[in-house]
Amino acid sequence: MIGTGAGVRGRAVTAATIAIAVLGLSVAGGRLSAAAGQQRASSGPLPETFGFGRPATPAAIAELDIDVMPDGTGLPPGSGTAADGAQTWGRACRGCHGPEGEGGTAAPVVGRDPSGRPLTVGNLWPYATTLYDYINRAMPRPTPGMLTPDQVYSLVAWILAKNEIIAEDAVMNAETLPAVVMPARDRFVPDDRRGGPEVR
Amino acid sequence: MTARSDRRTTSRGQLTRRELLAGTAGAIGAAAVAPVAGQQAIETTRRPGRGPSEIDQRSSFVTPRRDPSATSSRTPLQDLRGTITPADLHFERHHGGVPEIDPARYELVIHGLVERPRVFSLADLKRFPSTSRICFLECSGNLRRGGPETLPQMVCGLTSQTEWTGVMLSTLFDEVGASPNATWFLAEGQDAAVLTRSIPMEKAFDDAMIVYAQNGDALMPGNGYPARLLLPGFEGNSSVKWLRRIELADRPFMTREETSKYTDPLGDGNTMRQFSFVMDARSIITDPAYPRVIEPGWHEIRGLAWSGRGRITRVDISTDGGASWHAADLQAPVLPKAHVRFRYLWNWTGGPGEIMSRATDETGYVQPTWDALREARGPRTRYHQNPITSWTVGDDGRVLFGAERVQS
């Protein structure tokens, strides 16, 4: 989810683009078949727009636009604490992830071992917002997408508290969650492989 | 010759019972009751085969199978001879199962930093100028499972190749008026994982596509029916399947699949490499390989090589465990970001041997040894592994998976 405010410009149609378009038209003219004028040569200039599809209304976008960004953009109203989360965890998550968030059949979500084993929310996840985004879209695995914002906030609070990243009684909401600094915040570097003889 | 003239004198497929009985006593019957090697070539001429059908099926003698696990299924590389993977044998990897999508109700929304947010139906997507492209896909978790008795499929069967058809993503981004401020876009699937990845905008204006056809036919459900993103050369996970939404933004979204997963721990024990999209050059010998038992004499060593950075320029073969290397033939056309077939004639004289392949791409990158990879990334490297692998040949001709821990 990202603001769709002012300052959004289309790809600048520069004089050069227009020149190419005009040139393309004359070239394409030479390629047209006997049905010239009726049908464009497929390799001719592209129209400014094709006009296919229909406008996406703000309501239609809002229905699908569930992503949450590290700065909190996309977080809905609502809130929750670890205590609330413990209830939902016991009902909807512990069966796979274990009663304390580890030792289940599915990936552990608790673990602060700085040596990074196993890789978990506590030692690997750089942003707490990703936890909201992921639980909301993909968990619980058998029935994803059914949790309320309060439930998701409280599950996030429970997992963060279990990892000793936030206090037991901390309230997670659209303001507090993006402010959580994760232990793994600075572990990530962009890919530096770029071909050539060096193995990276 | 005799059988052939017998057939001419017989009314094929219309023998009466009397003729049959008479025949049984004669020369034809004698041939029929005492089949000898090669007789099949005659037997099949004695009764009409099945008629035309709506959809063909493989011969009952041909049963290639993917190898499914809980999260993926692997292409049987050892059963394939060309470079195009039959659609029903293309590897699968998904995070929330394969959704069943009604194409009539399918829609793709493009919004965010665009002038004209729009919704496209499948029919809309198909109306745009179309492009076809042959390229490979490979899961960045294409790692080996198993020991010496391991099929090529289990060494690296999470790669396949397809002729994809669809619309260039740049065409759609021009249609919606992508903002010059957009630097990343989010691609989101409509599976139960609602899988999301952030992709740099440069890829959109380079060679990204939204595809709706696989080898000329509709996409297979496991490969994103009815429409998926296709990012040639990039790790498979980023080519989001069952695509429902694209959002343009001025920064990456930091989804779970690009932070918790698909990132590579580096040697310092702390740093994680992120957004490692491109699949580096790799190769695998698919024949001879386990479970074959070969005989002394000439063998064509065959396999596949590919690179996400462009064309494969050479493949070298070693038949002595890496002591010496010889250039293999590459089957034209050698396409960029595509599987290419390599072949090398080898006269196995009977002693123990170890055969290996090593790919080089147009950037000068040479497929590394396992040691070189670990040296560069540390012992915990988890995705994007492309080590040279080997097959050992025993005195008895048994071919077994060798090692990845070959010396540099």
XYZ file of C-alpha atoms in Angstrom:
608
model
C 0.000 0.000 0.000
C 1.372 3.340 -0.991
C -0.114 6.828 -1.083
C -1.533 7.758 -4.466
C -1.328 11.482 -3.831
C -0.097 14.328 -5.986
C 3.208 14.385 -7.775
C 2.508 11.268 -9.787
C 3.359 11.926 -13.370
C 3.115 9.582 -16.292
C 6.241 8.503 -18.070
C 7.320 11.723 -19.680
C 6.438 11.749 -23.350
C 9.518 13.529 -24.564
C 10.090 15.063 -27.942
C 12.323 12.097 -28.721
C 9.545 9.615 -28.025
C 7.246 11.529 -30.318
C 9.930 11.700 -32.998
C 10.375 7.931 -32.816
C 6.643 7.464 -32.960
C 6.394 9.615 -36.071
C 9.347 7.863 -37.676
C 7.815 4.527 -36.771
C 4.605 5.534 -38.471
C 6.319 6.276 -41.772
C 8.341 3.058 -41.597
C 5.244 1.084 -40.746
C 3.515 2.705 -43.705
C 5.930 0.891 -45.969
C 5.154 -2.431 -44.319
C 1.397 -2.297 -44.555
C -0.205 -5.057 -46.581
C -2.789 -4.670 -49.332
C -5.325 -3.947 -46.649
C -3.417 -0.742 -45.987
C -5.271 1.744 -43.905
C -7.582 -0.925 -42.481
C -5.059 -2.705 -40.292
C -1.897 -1.511 -38.596
C 1.257 -3.463 -39.221
C 1.963 -5.151 -35.891
C 5.468 -3.686 -35.847
C 4.168 -0.147 -36.317
C 4.113 2.569 -33.679
C 2.265 1.904 -30.441
C -0.685 4.063 -29.567
C -0.347 6.314 -26.529
C -2.692 3.930 -24.752
C -4.696 0.945 -25.961
C -7.628 1.707 -23.703
C -7.995 -1.954 -22.724
C -9.288 -2.828 -19.269
C -11.207 -0.468 -17.055
C -10.279 2.084 -14.404
C -9.520 0.598 -10.983
C -11.702 2.437 -8.486
C -10.274 3.306 -5.064
C -12.790 0.870 -3.534
C -11.703 -1.984 -5.801
C -8.045 -1.317 -4.990
C -8.704 -1.065 -1.245
C -10.303 -4.510 -1.240
C -7.068 -6.168 -2.405
C -4.440 -3.750 -1.144
C -3.461 -5.512 2.077
C 0.291 -5.011 2.077
C 2.051 -3.289 4.957
C 5.317 -1.404 4.442
C 8.173 -0.939 6.948
C 7.094 2.636 7.701
C 3.638 1.354 8.653
C 1.881 2.385 5.448
C -1.062 0.024 5.063
C -1.548 -0.823 8.730
C -5.258 -0.744 9.617
C -6.830 0.696 12.771
C -6.905 -1.721 15.685
C -4.568 -2.878 18.458
C -3.552 -5.824 20.612
C -1.246 -7.041 23.372
C 0.689 -10.236 23.999
C -1.905 -11.323 26.568
C -4.672 -11.108 23.956
C -2.405 -12.841 21.473
C -1.789 -15.800 23.764
C -5.468 -16.743 23.458
C -5.489 -16.721 19.665
C -2.088 -18.409 19.517
C -3.349 -21.293 21.627
C -6.402 -21.709 19.444
C -5.066 -21.098 15.936
C -1.277 -21.411 15.858
C 0.207 -23.643 18.542
C -0.816 -26.858 16.820
C 1.818 -26.268 14.158
C 4.274 -23.808 15.686
C 4.372 -25.196 19.233
C 2.926 -23.816 22.492
C 5.789 -21.370 22.974
C 6.413 -20.588 19.304
C 9.063 -23.242 18.772
C 9.405 -26.997 18.620
C 6.318 -27.549 16.467
C 6.104 -29.100 13.011
C 6.216 -25.670 11.334
C 8.982 -23.062 11.400
C 9.846 -21.696 14.868
C 8.912 -18.040 15.297
C 10.821 -17.575 18.544
C 14.598 -17.561 18.920
C 17.172 -14.879 19.596
C 20.353 -16.926 19.231
C 22.711 -14.370 17.706
C 24.535 -17.124 15.826
C 21.350 -17.264 13.841
C 20.189 -20.822 14.449
C 17.461 -21.466 13.794
C 16.576 -18.453 11.677
C 13.499 -16.863 13.253
C 11.585 -13.649 13.752
C 13.909 -12.878 16.664
C 17.212 -13.102 14.842
C 16.393 -12.733 11.160
C 13.361 -10.535 10.519
C 14.418 -6.911 9.846
C 10.947 -5.310 10.183
C 8.132 -5.988 12.634
C 5.638 -4.731 10.046
C 6.443 -7.763 7.889
C 5.087 -9.932 10.678
C 1.743 -8.161 10.506
C 1.722 -8.374 6.720
C 2.587 -12.073 6.618
C 0.308 -13.350 9.384
C -2.559 -11.319 7.966
C -2.129 -12.687 4.441
C -0.961 -16.255 4.981
C -1.764 -17.571 8.477
C -3.159 -19.653 10.038
C -2.240 -21.923 7.207
C -5.460 -23.946 6.966
C -7.703 -20.843 6.964
C -5.637 -17.789 6.034
C -7.036 -14.284 5.674
C -9.708 -14.640 8.362
C -8.064 -12.883 11.311
C -9.314 -9.468 12.443
C -6.824 -6.568 12.733
C -7.024 -6.814 16.544
C -6.169 -10.513 16.385
C -3.228 -9.914 14.071
C -1.886 -7.046 16.217
C -2.138 -9.233 19.301
C -0.430 -12.225 17.642
C 2.353 -9.912 16.476
C 2.642 -8.590 20.044
C 2.765 -12.154 21.432
C 5.539 -13.222 19.010
C 7.549 -10.023 19.596
C 7.191 -10.341 23.381
C 8.192 -14.037 23.282
C 11.308 -12.929 21.423
C 11.881 -10.303 24.156
C 11.790 -7.535 21.574
C 8.874 -5.666 23.208
C 7.548 -5.605 26.764
C 4.861 -8.097 27.828
C 2.300 -5.328 28.172
C 3.236 -3.276 25.082
C 0.267 -2.336 22.886
C 0.799 -2.907 19.172
C -1.053 -0.648 16.756
C -0.436 1.363 13.571
C 1.794 3.815 15.466
C 3.772 1.532 17.782
C 4.458 -1.387 15.424
C 6.562 0.497 12.828
C 8.576 1.995 15.703
C 9.738 -1.440 16.905
C 13.419 -1.866 16.065
C 14.107 -5.499 15.264
C 17.381 -7.163 16.309
C 18.076 -8.087 12.669
C 17.329 -4.573 11.371
C 20.842 -4.057 9.987
C 21.767 -7.580 8.944
C 20.784 -7.171 5.299
C 22.978 -6.074 2.405
C 21.912 -5.837 -1.226
C 23.054 -8.487 -3.667
C 26.555 -7.697 -4.886
C 26.968 -10.515 -7.390
C 27.294 -9.166 -10.908
C 28.685 -11.906 -13.113
C 32.273 -11.972 -14.287
C 34.997 -14.269 -13.041
C 34.622 -13.593 -9.322
C 32.537 -16.011 -7.259
C 30.447 -14.193 -4.673
C 10.758 -60.482 -46.448
C 8.749 -63.656 -46.160
C 6.541 -62.175 -43.491
C 6.056 -59.081 -45.586
C 4.756 -61.084 -48.574
C 2.593 -63.171 -46.242
C 0.983 -59.965 -45.123
C 0.285 -58.915 -48.671
C -1.605 -62.103 -49.374
C -3.655 -61.710 -46.199
C -6.711 -59.539 -45.950
C -5.451 -57.477 -43.009
C -7.847 -57.036 -40.160
C -10.666 -58.792 -41.980
C -9.735 -62.406 -41.565
C -12.650 -64.757 -41.214
C -12.557 -67.466 -38.599
C -12.008 -70.058 -41.289
C -9.102 -68.106 -42.748
C -7.658 -67.745 -39.280
C -7.914 -71.456 -38.600
C -6.494 -72.242 -41.992
C -3.733 -69.762 -41.381
C -2.871 -71.262 -38.027
C -1.941 -74.442 -39.784
C 0.106 -72.563 -42.356
C 3.192 -70.397 -42.472
C 1.586 -67.242 -40.987
C 0.344 -69.081 -37.940
C 3.713 -70.648 -37.385
C 5.269 -67.194 -37.252
C 2.551 -65.955 -34.892
C 2.831 -68.742 -32.323
C 6.618 -68.635 -32.215
C 7.521 -64.966 -31.845
C 11.199 -64.161 -32.233
C 13.121 -61.011 -31.532
C 12.021 -58.259 -33.907
C 8.652 -59.879 -34.428
C 6.860 -56.915 -32.857
C 7.499 -54.923 -36.015
C 5.251 -57.375 -37.762
C 2.719 -58.019 -34.989
C 1.589 -54.413 -34.881
C 0.843 -54.564 -38.587
C -1.694 -57.344 -38.097
C -4.386 -55.322 -36.367
C -5.439 -51.710 -36.683
C -4.285 -49.464 -33.916
C -6.435 -47.004 -32.047
C -8.150 -44.267 -34.003
C -7.718 -40.507 -33.725
C -8.433 -39.102 -30.264
C -9.237 -35.784 -28.654
C -6.065 -35.651 -26.650
C -2.965 -37.762 -26.991
C -1.258 -39.553 -24.149
C 2.261 -40.809 -23.684
C 2.927 -44.391 -24.690
C 2.098 -46.745 -21.824
C 5.812 -47.599 -21.851
C 6.797 -43.985 -21.164
C 6.119 -42.823 -17.634
C 8.192 -39.780 -16.703
C 7.151 -38.475 -13.301
C 7.853 -35.388 -11.278
C 9.029 -36.079 -7.757
C 6.637 -34.366 -5.364
C 7.416 -33.373 -1.779
C 5.186 -31.382 0.574
C 6.236 -28.094 -1.028
C 7.538 -28.796 -4.528
C 7.761 -31.284 -7.371
C 10.874 -31.810 -9.441
C 11.281 -32.186 -13.199
C 12.647 -35.616 -14.276
C 15.677 -34.133 -16.044
C 17.034 -37.623 -16.751
C 14.001 -38.483 -18.909
C 14.124 -35.437 -21.181
C 16.189 -35.047 -24.342
C 15.648 -31.503 -25.545
C 15.450 -28.110 -23.925
C 11.691 -27.525 -23.660
C 10.079 -29.076 -20.604
C 6.663 -30.627 -21.306
C 4.162 -28.485 -19.411
C 2.989 -31.383 -17.248
C 6.563 -32.066 -16.140
C 7.498 -28.459 -15.316
C 8.673 -28.180 -11.728
C 6.338 -26.673 -9.128
C 7.033 -24.792 -5.954
C 4.272 -22.991 -4.119
C 3.630 -21.700 -0.636
C -0.119 -22.107 -0.300
C -1.151 -24.820 -2.747
C -2.476 -24.461 -6.291
C -5.609 -22.306 -6.453
C -8.389 -23.087 -8.899
C -9.102 -19.901 -10.812
C -12.033 -19.276 -13.151
C -10.544 -17.360 -16.099
C -13.842 -15.561 -16.696
C -13.560 -13.957 -13.250
C -9.808 -13.403 -13.300
C -8.609 -9.813 -12.892
C -5.251 -8.090 -12.554
C -5.123 -4.702 -10.819
C -2.203 -2.317 -11.447
C -2.052 0.685 -9.123
C 0.200 2.731 -6.841
C 2.541 5.238 -8.499
C 0.668 5.271 -11.799
C -1.380 7.885 -13.597
C -4.260 5.575 -14.473
C -4.808 2.630 -12.108
C -6.517 -0.105 -14.123
C -8.094 -3.537 -13.924
C -7.368 -6.002 -16.714
C -9.307 -9.171 -17.474
C -7.566 -12.171 -19.010
C -9.115 -11.207 -22.348
C -7.692 -7.689 -21.933
C -4.208 -9.079 -21.308
C -4.476 -11.211 -24.442
C -5.472 -8.199 -26.569
C -2.194 -6.387 -25.919
C 0.701 -6.930 -28.346
C 2.087 -10.368 -27.501
C 5.584 -11.780 -27.247
C 6.943 -15.300 -26.960
C 10.179 -16.121 -25.230
C 12.039 -19.303 -24.377
C 13.736 -19.157 -20.998
C 14.377 -21.292 -17.954
C 12.915 -20.944 -14.492
C 14.818 -22.183 -11.486
C 13.909 -22.181 -7.820
C 16.704 -20.589 -5.805
C 16.235 -23.490 -3.380
C 17.192 -25.967 -6.122
C 19.298 -28.059 -3.796
C 20.217 -31.696 -3.812
C 18.299 -34.252 -1.782
C 19.825 -37.684 -1.305
C 23.115 -39.534 -1.373
C 24.953 -41.534 -4.049
C 21.742 -43.125 -5.332
C 20.342 -39.814 -6.501
C 18.668 -39.069 -9.834
C 19.495 -35.862 -11.752
C 15.933 -34.900 -10.813
C 16.904 -34.963 -7.148
C 20.181 -33.152 -7.728
C 18.591 -30.084 -9.328
C 15.147 -30.838 -10.785
C 13.717 -27.508 -9.625
C 14.506 -26.036 -13.027
C 12.543 -26.319 -16.264
C 12.252 -24.494 -19.551
C 9.259 -23.194 -21.457
C 8.248 -21.116 -24.426
C 6.157 -18.514 -22.636
C 3.720 -16.164 -24.368
C 2.219 -13.016 -22.960
C 2.501 -9.245 -22.862
C 5.620 -7.269 -21.982
C 5.178 -5.734 -18.546
C 6.536 -2.463 -19.975
C 3.534 -2.337 -22.329
C 1.178 -2.527 -19.336
C 3.212 -0.015 -17.344
C 3.050 2.416 -20.263
C -0.699 1.775 -20.451
C -1.252 2.753 -16.819
C 1.253 5.619 -16.965
C 3.950 4.394 -14.575
C 5.450 7.254 -12.599
C 9.131 8.020 -13.129
C 9.311 8.085 -9.315
C 8.490 4.395 -9.113
C 11.598 2.327 -8.346
C 10.025 -0.952 -7.205
C 6.811 -2.815 -7.833
C 5.037 -5.384 -5.708
C 3.739 -8.516 -7.416
C 1.023 -10.397 -5.530
C -0.525 -13.793 -6.210
C -4.027 -14.944 -5.415
C -2.990 -18.250 -3.871
C -3.545 -19.001 -0.176
C -0.083 -17.574 0.616
C -1.067 -14.366 -1.250
C 2.623 -14.515 -2.149
C 4.317 -11.154 -2.630
C 7.693 -10.019 -3.929
C 9.206 -6.572 -4.568
C 10.856 -6.263 -7.977
C 13.066 -3.403 -9.205
C 11.420 -1.286 -11.916
C 14.447 -1.761 -14.199
C 13.395 -5.368 -14.658
C 9.940 -4.228 -15.780
C 11.485 -2.133 -18.549
C 14.068 -4.773 -19.404
C 12.443 -8.138 -20.124
C 9.656 -8.815 -17.596
C 6.424 -10.243 -18.978
C 2.987 -11.234 -17.829
C 2.430 -14.588 -19.472
C -0.712 -16.608 -20.100
C 0.676 -19.404 -22.285
C 3.134 -22.212 -21.635
C 4.508 -23.979 -24.718
C 1.692 -22.410 -26.714
C -1.059 -23.770 -24.484
C -2.716 -22.174 -21.461
C -0.552 -22.157 -18.324
C -0.754 -25.266 -16.183
C -2.516 -24.604 -12.839
C 0.707 -25.315 -10.942
C 2.448 -22.728 -13.069
C 0.110 -19.853 -12.436
C -3.020 -20.353 -14.536
C -4.395 -18.126 -15.864
C -1.574 -15.539 -15.702
C 1.760 -15.098 -13.963
C 4.700 -12.772 -13.858
C 7.787 -13.955 -15.756
C 11.179 -12.535 -14.849
C 13.725 -14.240 -17.136
C 16.914 -15.235 -15.317
C 15.547 -14.363 -11.858
C 14.907 -16.858 -9.043
C 11.614 -18.656 -9.638
C 9.878 -17.326 -6.529
C 9.919 -13.778 -7.922
C 7.959 -14.796 -11.038
C 4.774 -14.597 -8.986
C 2.055 -16.993 -10.129
C -1.728 -16.449 -10.165
C -0.955 -12.741 -10.355
C -3.797 -10.572 -9.022
C -2.172 -7.237 -8.183
C 0.814 -5.074 -9.036
C 1.586 -1.973 -7.020
C 4.245 0.549 -8.018
C 6.176 2.270 -5.239
C 9.325 4.241 -4.518
C 10.816 1.620 -2.195
C 10.757 -2.145 -1.654
C 7.974 -3.627 0.472
C 10.191 -5.987 2.527
C 7.843 -8.952 2.320
C 8.473 -12.170 4.208
C 9.680 -13.885 1.007
C 12.482 -11.337 0.592
C 13.573 -11.116 4.241
C 12.911 -14.326 6.177
C 13.218 -16.439 3.023
C 15.300 -16.364 -0.160
C 18.107 -14.414 1.561
C 21.636 -15.745 1.869
C 23.773 -15.739 5.034
C 27.304 -14.605 4.224
C 30.626 -15.679 5.656
C 30.845 -13.146 8.479
C 28.115 -15.028 10.344
C 25.920 -11.944 10.512
C 25.239 -10.372 7.129
C 22.381 -11.610 4.937
C 22.408 -10.977 1.209
C 19.027 -9.691 0.048
C 17.331 -9.330 -3.339
C 19.705 -11.846 -4.908
C 17.478 -12.279 -7.932
C 19.747 -13.535 -10.704
C 20.438 -17.242 -10.981
C 24.119 -17.746 -11.746
C 25.449 -20.203 -14.325
C 24.947 -23.882 -13.610
C 25.038 -27.205 -15.420
C 24.171 -30.840 -14.812
C 25.013 -34.036 -16.649
C 21.704 -35.823 -17.157
C 23.187 -38.870 -18.910
C 24.941 -41.064 -17.995
C 23.720 -40.651 -14.466
C 22.264 -42.738 -11.658
C 20.635 -45.290 -11.995
C 22.346 -46.259 -15.243
C 24.874 -49.065 -15.509
C 27.043 -48.453 -18.557
C 29.212 -50.678 -20.691
C 32.723 -49.912 -21.873
C 32.779 -48.105 -25.217
C 31.454 -44.844 -26.595
C 29.019 -42.759 -24.595
C 27.647 -39.334 -25.328
C 27.772 -37.319 -22.118
C 24.649 -35.136 -22.225
C 23.254 -32.441 -20.055
C 21.874 -28.964 -19.588
C 23.572 -25.653 -18.830
C 22.023 -22.256 -18.142
C 22.702 -18.785 -16.773
C 20.368 -16.067 -15.554
C 22.839 -13.451 -16.774
C 22.705 -14.248 -20.481
C 24.085 -16.850 -22.843
C 26.148 -19.875 -21.955
C 29.396 -19.519 -23.895
C 31.008 -22.848 -23.073
C 30.583 -26.028 -21.116
C 33.640 -28.051 -20.168
C 33.564 -31.726 -19.356
C 35.941 -33.657 -17.176
C 36.009 -37.453 -17.229
C 38.816 -37.726 -14.694
C 37.318 -36.046 -11.661
C 38.363 -32.514 -12.570
C 42.017 -33.168 -13.484
C 41.478 -32.200 -17.129
C 38.649 -30.402 -18.934
C 37.454 -30.527 -22.559
C 34.962 -28.314 -24.377
C 31.560 -29.879 -25.033
C 29.419 -29.122 -28.102
C 26.557 -26.714 -27.488
C 23.299 -27.306 -29.354
C 22.259 -24.219 -31.334
C 20.435 -21.945 -30.899
C 22.056 -20.857 -27.650
C 19.489 -18.464 -26.214
C 20.075 -15.983 -23.395
C 18.768 -16.995 -19.973
C 17.880 -20.402 -21.359
C 18.752 -24.059 -20.913
C 21.182 -25.207 -23.576
C 22.001 -28.830 -24.376
C 25.636 -29.877 -24.264
C 27.149 -33.083 -25.585
C 30.558 -34.686 -25.333
C 31.673 -38.020 -26.770
C 33.462 -40.193 -24.268
C 35.102 -43.567 -24.740
C 34.880 -45.299 -21.392
C 37.622 -47.880 -21.223
C 36.317 -49.580 -18.113
C 38.234 -48.238 -15.123
C 36.669 -46.157 -12.367
C 35.855 -42.656 -13.564
C 34.237 -39.441 -12.476
C 32.424 -37.196 -14.963
C 31.694 -33.520 -14.336
C 30.385 -30.485 -16.238
C 31.276 -26.830 -15.746
C 29.380 -23.958 -17.384
C 30.729 -20.522 -18.366
C 28.455 -17.630 -19.310
C 28.894 -14.521 -21.428
C 29.926 -12.404 -18.433
C 32.932 -14.681 -17.938
C 31.409 -16.279 -14.843
C 32.520 -19.885 -14.388
C 30.345 -22.327 -12.441
C 32.169 -22.722 -9.124
C 33.099 -25.738 -7.076
C 31.259 -26.329 -3.819
C 34.416 -25.288 -1.974
C 34.658 -22.018 -3.884
C 31.006 -21.230 -3.067
C 31.518 -21.892 0.626
C 34.728 -19.949 0.576
C 32.853 -16.934 -0.856
C 29.694 -17.206 1.273
C 30.567 -19.104 4.370
C 29.364 -22.510 5.530
C 25.683 -21.586 5.996
C 24.842 -20.529 2.453
C 21.302 -21.749 1.815
C 19.795 -20.504 -1.473
C 21.336 -19.835 -4.914
C 23.716 -22.788 -4.860
C 25.137 -23.778 -8.230
C 28.124 -26.015 -7.541
C 29.829 -28.283 -10.046
C 28.523 -31.794 -9.416
C 29.867 -35.145 -10.507
C 28.846 -38.707 -11.296
C 31.191 -41.546 -10.467
C 31.438 -44.625 -12.657
C 32.490 -47.822 -10.906
C 34.441 -50.747 -12.330
C 31.090 -52.449 -12.793
C 29.721 -49.513 -14.825
C 27.371 -48.371 -12.065
C 26.836 -44.628 -12.157
C 26.354 -42.938 -8.786
C 26.039 -39.347 -7.701
C 29.549 -38.158 -6.878
C 30.150 -35.186 -4.739
C 29.742 -31.464 -4.672
C 32.753 -31.107 -2.432
C 35.120 -31.234 -5.358
C 38.470 -29.506 -4.827
C 38.912 -26.095 -6.402
